[in-house]
Amino acid sequence: MAAEVAAQPVNGTATGSRARWKHMDTLLSRPGAYTDEDDFAPGSVPIGNIEQSRILVIGAGGLGCEILKNLALSGFKHIDVIDMDTIDFLFREKDVGKAKASVAAEFVMKRCPGCVITPYAGKIQDKDEDYYMQFNLVICGLDSIEARRWINATLVGMVDMENPDSLKPLIDGGTEGFKGQSRVIFPTMTSCIECQLDMHAPRAAVPLCTLATIPRQPQHCIEWAHIIKWEEERKDLVLDTDDPEHITWLYQKALGRAKEFKIEGVTYSMTQGVVKNIIPAIASTNAIVAASCCNEAFKIVTSAASFLGTPGENNYMLYTGDASIYTYTFEHQKKDDCPVCGNLPKDLFVNPESTLGELVEGLAERPEAQLKKPNLRTEEKTLYYSSPASLEESTRPNLKRKISEMLADGEEFAVSDPAFEINFRFIARYA
C-alpha cells in the first residue's frame, strides 16, 4: 500500500499532500491497541512533524538502502546518509565506481519526490559532534562492529543533562545471513552497544602457524596479509578497514601469496569481507530488519505506539529465519561497569605468574573488550603500547615480565585502542 500511495503525484497543494499521506493521517488520528494515552493524543501529531524531523542513516549497503526507502515511504523528508564505500558490483553498471551514498540517495529521491536525501561519501569519524547534534535520531545499517562502537561512544559523550535535545536516540540494525537484530538505544538511559558487546562473540582465529607456513584457503592468504605482513611492513600505520587504499594493499599482498601456493579465489571483495568479517546478506532478512528499524523511528517521532528502548522495557529484538521464523524481544540491561555509559571499573581475574604479553593477547578474545591493538597503563606508569611504533618498541620488554611485577592485586589500570574513543577500566584481581 505504501508503494501505491507514494506513486501518487505530488502537486504541492494541501490536497495533494493529504492524498499522498492519507494512510499516515489515518494511523495518527486514531487510538491504537498499543498507544500510550499519556504520550499520544489522536490527531495531535500531524504528518508535518514527521516531515520536519531530520534523520541520519549510517550505511548505504543492503540494509541501509532498505532503510532509506522505508523512511522515504513513511513520510520522512529530511534524511542524511553516510557511507564511505564505492560500488564495485550489483546496483547498475553505470553506477560502478560511484559512491554508494550518492547513488542510493539519488535513486530514492527519484522514486519518492519531495524527499531530500543528503549523501556524504566518507567516514563517520570525519564528522564532529556539531554535525550529529542536528539530527533527531540516528539509524545504523552497518556491517562493522568497530563503526558501531565509535558512533555509540560519540552519541553517549554528546549527552548534556541540562540540554534534553543533546540526547539522540540510536536505532541499530544488523543482519547475518538468515538472522538479524534491531535495537533502540537512548544514550545514558538504556544499555548501549558497548553494554551489549558480548552479544557479538569474537570470530574464531586461524592458527598463526597455518597462516605463516601452509595456507590452504584464499582466506588464509588474506589473513596472512592482514595479521602478519601489515605488522611487518606497515606497523607504524593503524589499519583502517574502511580505507580503500588499505584494503587494496592487503588484497595485492594476499593475491601474491595465493599465487605462490597455487591457491585460487582471492578477490578484492573477499579481502574486504574477511578483514571486516562481512557475512553475505539475504535480501529478505534485510527487508525484515529495515522494516523493524523504520517502524521504531516512526513510533519514536510520533509516539503512535510503544517503542523499543523505553527505559525499563524491552530494547532488543532478535530475528531468526534459518529454522522457520522466530522473533524474540527482551530488555538488555545497562551495565554499571560499561566503559562507555557506566562509571565503575570491571574486575579482571588474572594469574599473577602469567606474562603481560598473555594478558594483552587475551584482551582481543574477551567478549566485553575485543581490542585488536590494546594500550595498557596505570595511573602512574605505562605498561604496554601497541602503537605508535616508538612506544611499542620501548614497552615491548614488559610483555615478557610477570603480571605480578607490573600490576598489584587490586590495582586499577586502563586499556584503550587507537580504533575507538574508549578507555576500558579494569581492576586486576589475582586468581
Short mmCIF file of C-alpha atoms in Angstrom, two decimals:
data_model
loop_
_atom_site.label_atom_id
_atom_site.label_comp_id
_atom_site.label_asym_id
_atom_site.label_seq_id
_atom_site.Cartn_x
_atom_site.Cartn_y
_atom_site.Cartn_z
CA MET A 1 0.00 0.00 0.00
CA ALA A 2 2.83 2.39 0.85
CA ALA A 3 4.29 1.99 -2.63
CA GLU A 4 0.92 2.71 -4.25
CA VAL A 5 0.39 5.85 -2.19
CA ALA A 6 3.94 7.06 -2.81
CA ALA A 7 3.38 6.71 -6.55
CA GLN A 8 0.59 9.30 -6.48
CA PRO A 9 1.58 12.66 -7.99
CA VAL A 10 2.59 15.39 -5.58
CA ASN A 11 1.28 18.76 -6.79
CA GLY A 12 2.47 20.83 -3.87
CA THR A 13 -1.07 21.68 -2.70
CA ALA A 14 -2.56 20.78 0.64
CA THR A 15 -4.96 18.42 -1.11
CA GLY A 16 -2.14 16.59 -2.85
CA SER A 17 -0.17 16.28 0.36
CA ARG A 18 -3.15 14.88 2.26
CA ALA A 19 -3.83 12.39 -0.53
CA ARG A 20 -0.26 11.14 -0.53
CA TRP A 21 -0.13 10.62 3.24
CA LYS A 22 -3.75 9.60 3.81
CA HIS A 23 -2.66 6.28 5.31
CA MET A 24 -0.36 8.10 7.76
CA ASP A 25 -3.05 10.61 8.73
CA THR A 26 -5.45 7.74 9.36
CA LEU A 27 -2.92 5.99 11.59
CA LEU A 28 -2.10 9.14 13.55
CA SER A 29 -5.71 10.25 14.00
CA ARG A 30 -6.92 7.07 15.70
CA PRO A 31 -6.05 5.48 19.04
CA GLY A 32 -4.44 2.07 18.71
CA ALA A 33 -4.21 -1.02 20.87
CA TYR A 34 -0.64 -0.19 21.83
CA THR A 35 -0.72 3.61 22.10
CA ASP A 36 0.17 5.27 25.38
CA GLU A 37 -2.64 7.59 26.46
CA ASP A 38 -0.20 9.75 28.41
CA ASP A 39 2.11 10.35 25.43
CA PHE A 40 -0.20 10.16 22.43
CA ALA A 41 -3.37 12.06 21.65
CA PRO A 42 -5.06 11.02 18.37
CA GLY A 43 -4.85 13.81 15.82
CA SER A 44 -2.30 15.84 17.77
CA VAL A 45 0.71 14.66 15.73
CA PRO A 46 0.31 15.86 12.13
CA ILE A 47 2.31 14.36 9.29
CA GLY A 48 4.24 17.64 9.28
CA ASN A 49 6.06 16.55 12.45
CA ILE A 50 7.47 13.59 10.54
CA GLU A 51 8.35 15.71 7.53
CA GLN A 52 10.25 18.18 9.71
CA SER A 53 12.30 15.54 11.54
CA ARG A 54 15.87 15.07 10.35
CA ILE A 55 17.18 11.52 10.30
CA LEU A 56 20.74 10.27 9.82
CA VAL A 57 21.25 6.85 8.23
CA ILE A 58 24.74 5.37 8.59
CA GLY A 59 25.49 2.82 5.89
CA ALA A 60 24.16 2.57 2.33
CA GLY A 61 24.60 -1.15 1.73
CA GLY A 62 21.87 -3.77 1.50
CA LEU A 63 20.35 -2.86 4.86
CA GLY A 64 20.96 0.88 4.59
CA CYS A 65 19.26 1.16 1.19
CA GLU A 66 16.18 -0.61 2.55
CA ILE A 67 16.13 1.80 5.49
CA LEU A 68 16.35 4.83 3.18
CA LYS A 69 13.49 3.55 1.05
CA ASN A 70 11.28 2.79 4.06
CA LEU A 71 11.90 6.18 5.66
CA ALA A 72 11.02 7.99 2.43
CA LEU A 73 7.80 5.98 2.05
CA SER A 74 6.91 6.65 5.70
CA GLY A 75 6.84 10.42 5.26
CA PHE A 76 10.33 11.44 6.38
CA LYS A 77 11.54 14.17 4.05
CA HIS A 78 14.89 15.25 5.51
CA ILE A 79 17.39 12.40 5.56
CA ASP A 80 21.18 12.31 5.51
CA VAL A 81 23.19 9.19 4.66
CA ILE A 82 26.86 8.40 5.27
CA ASP A 83 28.85 5.64 3.59
CA MET A 84 32.50 5.64 2.54
CA ASP A 85 32.35 2.73 0.09
CA THR A 86 32.11 2.86 -3.68
CA ILE A 87 30.12 0.45 -5.83
CA ASP A 88 32.09 -2.45 -7.33
CA PHE A 89 29.19 -4.77 -8.18
CA LEU A 90 25.39 -5.01 -8.01
CA PHE A 91 23.36 -1.79 -8.49
CA ARG A 92 23.68 -0.87 -12.20
CA GLU A 93 26.71 -1.00 -14.47
CA LYS A 94 26.69 2.79 -14.85
CA ASP A 95 26.96 3.13 -11.05
CA VAL A 96 30.21 1.16 -10.68
CA GLY A 97 32.89 3.34 -9.16
CA LYS A 98 30.45 5.87 -7.72
CA ALA A 99 29.87 6.48 -4.00
CA LYS A 100 27.17 4.22 -2.57
CA ALA A 101 25.68 7.05 -0.51
CA SER A 102 25.25 9.30 -3.57
CA VAL A 103 23.75 6.61 -5.81
CA ALA A 104 21.32 5.43 -3.12
CA ALA A 105 20.22 8.98 -2.32
CA GLU A 106 19.65 9.84 -5.97
CA PHE A 107 17.60 6.70 -6.63
CA VAL A 108 15.33 7.05 -3.58
CA MET A 109 14.71 10.77 -4.25
CA LYS A 110 13.73 9.92 -7.83
CA ARG A 111 11.23 7.30 -6.65
CA CYS A 112 9.90 9.42 -3.76
CA PRO A 113 9.53 13.04 -4.95
CA GLY A 114 9.65 15.61 -2.16
CA CYS A 115 12.13 13.63 -0.05
CA VAL A 116 15.54 15.30 0.23
CA ILE A 117 18.42 12.93 1.00
CA THR A 118 21.85 14.47 1.56
CA PRO A 119 24.70 11.98 0.96
CA TYR A 120 28.19 12.09 2.40
CA ALA A 121 30.88 9.83 0.95
CA GLY A 122 33.30 9.39 3.81
CA LYS A 123 33.83 8.03 7.30
CA ILE A 124 31.60 8.75 10.28
CA GLN A 125 34.78 9.76 12.11
CA ASP A 126 35.13 12.70 9.68
CA LYS A 127 32.18 14.45 11.35
CA ASP A 128 32.21 16.23 14.71
CA GLU A 129 29.61 16.47 17.48
CA ASP A 130 28.03 19.59 15.96
CA TYR A 131 27.17 17.54 12.88
CA TYR A 132 25.48 14.75 14.83
CA MET A 133 23.68 17.24 17.08
CA GLN A 134 21.46 18.43 14.21
CA PHE A 135 19.60 15.12 13.85
CA ASN A 136 16.51 13.93 15.70
CA LEU A 137 17.71 10.34 15.67
CA VAL A 138 20.36 8.11 14.11
CA ILE A 139 19.78 4.76 12.38
CA CYS A 140 22.68 2.38 11.72
CA GLY A 141 22.72 -0.18 8.92
CA LEU A 142 26.38 -1.10 9.38
CA ASP A 143 28.44 -4.23 8.75
CA SER A 144 31.20 -3.16 11.15
CA ILE A 145 31.27 -3.65 14.93
CA GLU A 146 34.07 -1.08 15.17
CA ALA A 147 31.95 1.63 13.50
CA ARG A 148 29.01 0.82 15.76
CA ARG A 149 31.20 1.19 18.83
CA TRP A 150 32.52 4.54 17.60
CA ILE A 151 29.14 6.16 16.91
CA ASN A 152 27.77 4.71 20.15
CA ALA A 153 30.57 6.27 22.20
CA THR A 154 30.16 9.57 20.34
CA LEU A 155 26.40 9.81 20.99
CA VAL A 156 26.84 8.89 24.66
CA GLY A 157 29.54 11.53 25.03
CA MET A 158 27.28 14.20 23.49
CA VAL A 159 24.62 13.94 26.19
CA ASP A 160 24.33 17.04 28.35
CA MET A 161 21.93 16.55 31.27
CA GLU A 162 20.95 20.23 31.11
CA ASN A 163 20.07 20.02 27.41
CA PRO A 164 17.42 17.36 26.57
CA ASP A 165 17.97 17.93 22.82
CA SER A 166 21.52 16.57 23.16
CA LEU A 167 20.16 13.03 23.62
CA LYS A 168 19.90 11.40 20.21
CA PRO A 169 18.16 8.00 20.05
CA LEU A 170 20.21 5.38 18.22
CA ILE A 171 18.42 2.65 16.26
CA ASP A 172 20.78 -0.13 15.24
CA GLY A 173 20.02 -2.87 12.74
CA GLY A 174 22.19 -5.77 11.72
CA THR A 175 21.89 -8.93 9.63
CA GLU A 176 23.85 -12.16 9.40
CA GLY A 177 22.53 -14.40 6.69
CA PHE A 178 19.12 -15.61 7.88
CA LYS A 179 19.49 -13.88 11.24
CA GLY A 180 19.08 -10.27 12.25
CA GLN A 181 18.52 -7.84 15.08
CA SER A 182 17.20 -4.37 15.74
CA ARG A 183 17.65 -2.40 18.93
CA VAL A 184 16.91 1.05 20.26
CA ILE A 185 19.38 2.87 22.49
CA PHE A 186 18.74 6.03 24.44
CA PRO A 187 22.29 7.12 25.31
CA THR A 188 23.00 7.16 29.08
CA MET A 189 19.43 5.99 29.81
CA THR A 190 19.40 2.44 28.43
CA SER A 191 22.09 -0.14 27.71
CA CYS A 192 24.38 0.95 24.90
CA ILE A 193 26.20 -1.02 22.22
CA GLU A 194 29.24 -1.41 24.47
CA CYS A 195 26.99 -2.89 27.18
CA GLN A 196 25.80 -5.38 24.55
CA LEU A 197 29.19 -6.17 23.04
CA ASP A 198 29.18 -9.69 24.47
CA MET A 199 26.29 -10.44 22.09
CA HIS A 200 28.91 -10.33 19.30
CA ALA A 201 31.34 -13.15 20.03
CA PRO A 202 34.87 -12.71 18.58
CA ARG A 203 35.36 -14.76 15.42
CA ALA A 204 37.46 -17.91 15.67
CA ALA A 205 41.13 -17.27 14.97
CA VAL A 206 43.19 -19.22 12.42
CA PRO A 207 46.44 -20.57 13.98
CA LEU A 208 49.40 -18.37 13.08
CA CYS A 209 51.42 -21.40 12.04
CA THR A 210 48.86 -22.14 9.30
CA LEU A 211 48.94 -18.56 8.07
CA ALA A 212 52.74 -18.37 8.12
CA THR A 213 53.67 -21.74 6.63
CA ILE A 214 50.91 -23.79 4.98
CA PRO A 215 47.92 -21.70 3.81
CA ARG A 216 45.24 -23.90 2.26
CA GLN A 217 42.42 -21.44 1.54
CA PRO A 218 42.20 -17.97 -0.03
CA GLN A 219 41.01 -16.68 3.35
CA HIS A 220 44.31 -17.86 4.89
CA CYS A 221 46.25 -15.73 2.39
CA ILE A 222 44.14 -12.71 3.25
CA GLU A 223 44.59 -13.21 6.99
CA TRP A 224 48.34 -13.62 6.43
CA ALA A 225 48.44 -10.22 4.72
CA HIS A 226 46.19 -8.77 7.42
CA ILE A 227 47.87 -10.12 10.54
CA ILE A 228 51.49 -10.78 9.53
CA LYS A 229 52.53 -8.65 6.55
CA TRP A 230 50.82 -5.47 7.72
CA GLU A 231 52.72 -5.67 11.02
CA GLU A 232 55.98 -6.35 9.21
CA GLU A 233 55.73 -3.64 6.58
CA ARG A 234 53.26 -1.02 7.84
CA LYS A 235 53.23 -1.33 11.62
CA ASP A 236 53.58 2.43 12.00
CA LEU A 237 50.17 2.85 10.36
CA VAL A 238 46.91 1.90 12.06
CA LEU A 239 44.92 -0.34 9.74
CA ASP A 240 41.62 1.26 8.72
CA THR A 241 39.34 -1.43 7.32
CA ASP A 242 37.14 1.27 5.77
CA ASP A 243 40.02 2.79 3.78
CA PRO A 244 40.06 1.52 0.15
CA GLU A 245 43.83 2.07 -0.09
CA HIS A 246 44.43 -0.18 2.92
CA ILE A 247 42.14 -2.90 1.58
CA THR A 248 43.82 -2.70 -1.84
CA TRP A 249 47.25 -3.14 -0.25
CA LEU A 250 46.06 -6.23 1.66
CA TYR A 251 44.42 -7.62 -1.48
CA GLN A 252 47.60 -7.31 -3.53
CA LYS A 253 49.71 -8.96 -0.83
CA ALA A 254 47.18 -11.78 -0.41
CA LEU A 255 46.98 -12.30 -4.18
CA GLY A 256 50.77 -12.67 -4.38
CA ARG A 257 50.70 -15.17 -1.51
CA ALA A 258 47.91 -17.15 -3.19
CA LYS A 259 49.84 -17.38 -6.47
CA GLU A 260 52.90 -18.61 -4.59
CA PHE A 261 50.91 -21.53 -3.12
CA LYS A 262 48.73 -22.03 -6.24
CA ILE A 263 45.54 -21.04 -4.38
CA GLU A 264 42.70 -19.52 -6.38
CA GLY A 265 39.82 -17.32 -5.29
CA VAL A 266 41.39 -14.24 -3.71
CA THR A 267 39.42 -11.15 -4.78
CA TYR A 268 39.13 -7.57 -3.57
CA SER A 269 35.58 -8.26 -2.40
CA MET A 270 36.69 -11.34 -0.45
CA THR A 271 39.57 -9.40 1.09
CA GLN A 272 37.16 -6.75 2.30
CA GLY A 273 34.77 -9.40 3.62
CA VAL A 274 37.44 -11.32 5.55
CA VAL A 275 39.11 -8.27 7.08
CA LYS A 276 35.79 -6.66 8.08
CA ASN A 277 34.19 -10.03 8.93
CA ILE A 278 31.35 -9.35 6.48
CA ILE A 279 28.76 -12.12 6.17
CA PRO A 280 26.80 -12.27 2.88
CA ALA A 281 23.38 -10.65 3.18
CA ILE A 282 19.99 -12.08 2.26
CA ALA A 283 17.54 -9.57 0.82
CA SER A 284 14.54 -10.83 2.78
CA THR A 285 16.43 -10.56 6.09
CA ASN A 286 17.50 -7.02 5.22
CA ALA A 287 13.87 -6.15 4.44
CA ILE A 288 12.60 -7.50 7.77
CA VAL A 289 15.24 -5.79 9.89
CA ALA A 290 14.98 -2.49 7.97
CA ALA A 291 11.21 -2.54 8.47
CA SER A 292 11.69 -3.02 12.20
CA CYS A 293 14.19 -0.14 12.41
CA CYS A 294 11.95 2.25 10.49
CA ASN A 295 8.87 1.27 12.47
CA GLU A 296 10.78 2.19 15.62
CA ALA A 297 11.82 5.53 14.09
CA PHE A 298 8.19 6.30 13.21
CA LYS A 299 6.99 5.39 16.71
CA ILE A 300 9.70 7.43 18.44
CA VAL A 301 8.94 10.56 16.38
CA THR A 302 5.13 10.28 16.70
CA SER A 303 4.60 8.32 19.97
CA ALA A 304 1.89 6.48 18.00
CA ALA A 305 2.81 3.19 19.72
CA SER A 306 5.17 1.85 22.34
CA PHE A 307 8.71 1.58 21.05
CA LEU A 308 11.74 -0.48 21.87
CA GLY A 309 14.13 1.22 24.23
CA THR A 310 11.65 2.75 26.64
CA PRO A 311 13.71 2.71 29.89
CA GLY A 312 12.88 -0.39 31.90
CA GLU A 313 11.25 -2.18 28.96
CA ASN A 314 12.32 -4.31 26.00
CA ASN A 315 15.01 -2.72 23.83
CA TYR A 316 16.41 -5.59 21.74
CA MET A 317 14.69 -7.67 19.03
CA LEU A 318 16.25 -10.83 17.63
CA TYR A 319 15.06 -12.38 14.37
CA THR A 320 15.94 -15.93 13.31
CA GLY A 321 14.88 -17.16 9.89
CA ASP A 322 17.09 -20.20 9.33
CA ALA A 323 14.63 -22.54 11.05
CA SER A 324 11.17 -21.25 10.19
CA ILE A 325 10.55 -17.70 11.51
CA TYR A 326 11.20 -16.72 15.09
CA THR A 327 11.49 -13.39 16.86
CA TYR A 328 12.31 -12.68 20.47
CA THR A 329 12.27 -9.29 22.19
CA PHE A 330 13.89 -8.65 25.56
CA GLU A 331 15.48 -5.97 27.72
CA HIS A 332 19.26 -5.88 27.60
CA GLN A 333 20.36 -4.50 30.95
CA LYS A 334 22.53 -1.39 31.29
CA LYS A 335 25.87 -2.29 32.86
CA ASP A 336 27.37 -0.19 35.64
CA ASP A 337 30.86 -1.20 34.53
CA CYS A 338 30.29 -0.37 30.85
CA PRO A 339 33.36 1.60 29.66
CA VAL A 340 31.14 3.98 27.68
CA CYS A 341 27.95 4.64 29.64
CA GLY A 342 28.90 3.22 33.05
CA ASN A 343 31.10 4.62 35.79
CA LEU A 344 32.55 1.59 37.57
CA PRO A 345 35.74 -0.35 36.68
CA LYS A 346 35.42 -4.05 35.88
CA ASP A 347 37.19 -6.82 37.84
CA LEU A 348 39.64 -8.78 35.68
CA PHE A 349 40.90 -12.01 37.18
CA VAL A 350 44.50 -12.75 36.19
CA ASN A 351 47.18 -15.29 37.02
CA PRO A 352 50.00 -13.30 38.65
CA GLU A 353 52.54 -15.80 37.27
CA SER A 354 51.44 -15.30 33.65
CA THR A 355 53.08 -12.66 31.48
CA LEU A 356 51.82 -9.25 30.49
CA GLY A 357 52.02 -10.47 26.88
CA GLU A 358 49.49 -13.19 27.62
CA LEU A 359 47.19 -10.60 29.16
CA VAL A 360 47.49 -8.40 26.07
CA GLU A 361 46.70 -11.33 23.74
CA GLY A 362 43.72 -12.29 25.89
CA LEU A 363 42.13 -8.85 25.62
CA ALA A 364 41.39 -9.48 21.93
CA GLU A 365 39.40 -12.60 22.84
CA ARG A 366 37.40 -11.10 25.72
CA PRO A 367 33.77 -10.58 24.57
CA GLU A 368 33.45 -7.32 26.53
CA ALA A 369 36.61 -5.79 25.03
CA GLN A 370 37.55 -7.28 21.61
CA LEU A 371 40.54 -4.99 21.19
CA LYS A 372 42.97 -5.53 18.32
CA LYS A 373 45.80 -3.21 19.39
CA PRO A 374 45.41 -2.62 23.12
CA ASN A 375 47.37 0.01 25.04
CA LEU A 376 47.71 -0.54 28.79
CA ARG A 377 48.66 1.88 31.52
CA THR A 378 48.06 2.55 35.20
CA GLU A 379 47.73 5.98 36.76
CA GLU A 380 51.47 6.02 37.42
CA LYS A 381 53.12 4.07 34.61
CA THR A 382 52.81 2.82 31.04
CA LEU A 383 52.60 -0.98 30.78
CA TYR A 384 52.46 -1.54 27.02
CA TYR A 385 51.51 0.43 23.91
CA SER A 386 50.77 -1.30 20.58
CA SER A 387 51.23 1.98 18.73
CA PRO A 388 52.87 4.27 17.80
CA ALA A 389 55.99 2.30 16.88
CA SER A 390 58.31 4.27 19.18
CA LEU A 391 56.20 3.48 22.25
CA GLU A 392 55.71 -0.12 21.16
CA GLU A 393 59.45 -0.62 20.92
CA SER A 394 60.17 0.96 24.29
CA THR A 395 57.45 -1.00 26.12
CA ARG A 396 57.93 -4.33 24.32
CA PRO A 397 60.25 -5.78 27.03
CA ASN A 398 57.36 -5.54 29.52
CA LEU A 399 55.47 -8.24 27.59
CA LYS A 400 57.85 -10.89 28.95
CA ARG A 401 57.51 -9.77 32.55
CA LYS A 402 55.14 -11.43 35.02
CA ILE A 403 51.89 -9.69 35.82
CA SER A 404 52.87 -9.68 39.50
CA GLU A 405 55.81 -7.44 38.56
CA MET A 406 53.62 -5.00 36.62
CA LEU A 407 50.29 -4.91 38.45
CA ALA A 408 49.47 -5.20 42.14
CA ASP A 409 46.46 -7.20 43.29
CA GLY A 410 43.54 -4.76 43.31
CA GLU A 411 45.32 -2.14 41.20
CA GLU A 412 43.27 -0.30 38.56
CA PHE A 413 44.56 0.01 35.01
CA ALA A 414 43.18 1.44 31.78
CA VAL A 415 43.08 -0.20 28.35
CA SER A 416 42.49 1.68 25.10
CA ASP A 417 42.67 1.02 21.36
CA PRO A 418 43.54 3.51 18.58
CA ALA A 419 40.37 2.50 16.72
CA PHE A 420 37.97 3.63 19.48
CA GLU A 421 37.33 6.64 21.67
CA ILE A 422 37.02 4.32 24.67
CA ASN A 423 39.04 3.75 27.83
CA PHE A 424 38.33 0.44 29.50
CA ARG A 425 38.87 0.46 33.26
CA PHE A 426 39.88 -2.81 34.90
CA ILE A 427 40.90 -3.83 38.39
CA ALA A 428 43.50 -6.62 38.49
CA ARG A 429 42.37 -9.48 40.75
CA TYR A 430 44.85 -12.25 41.37
CA ALA A 431 43.35 -15.68 40.80
#
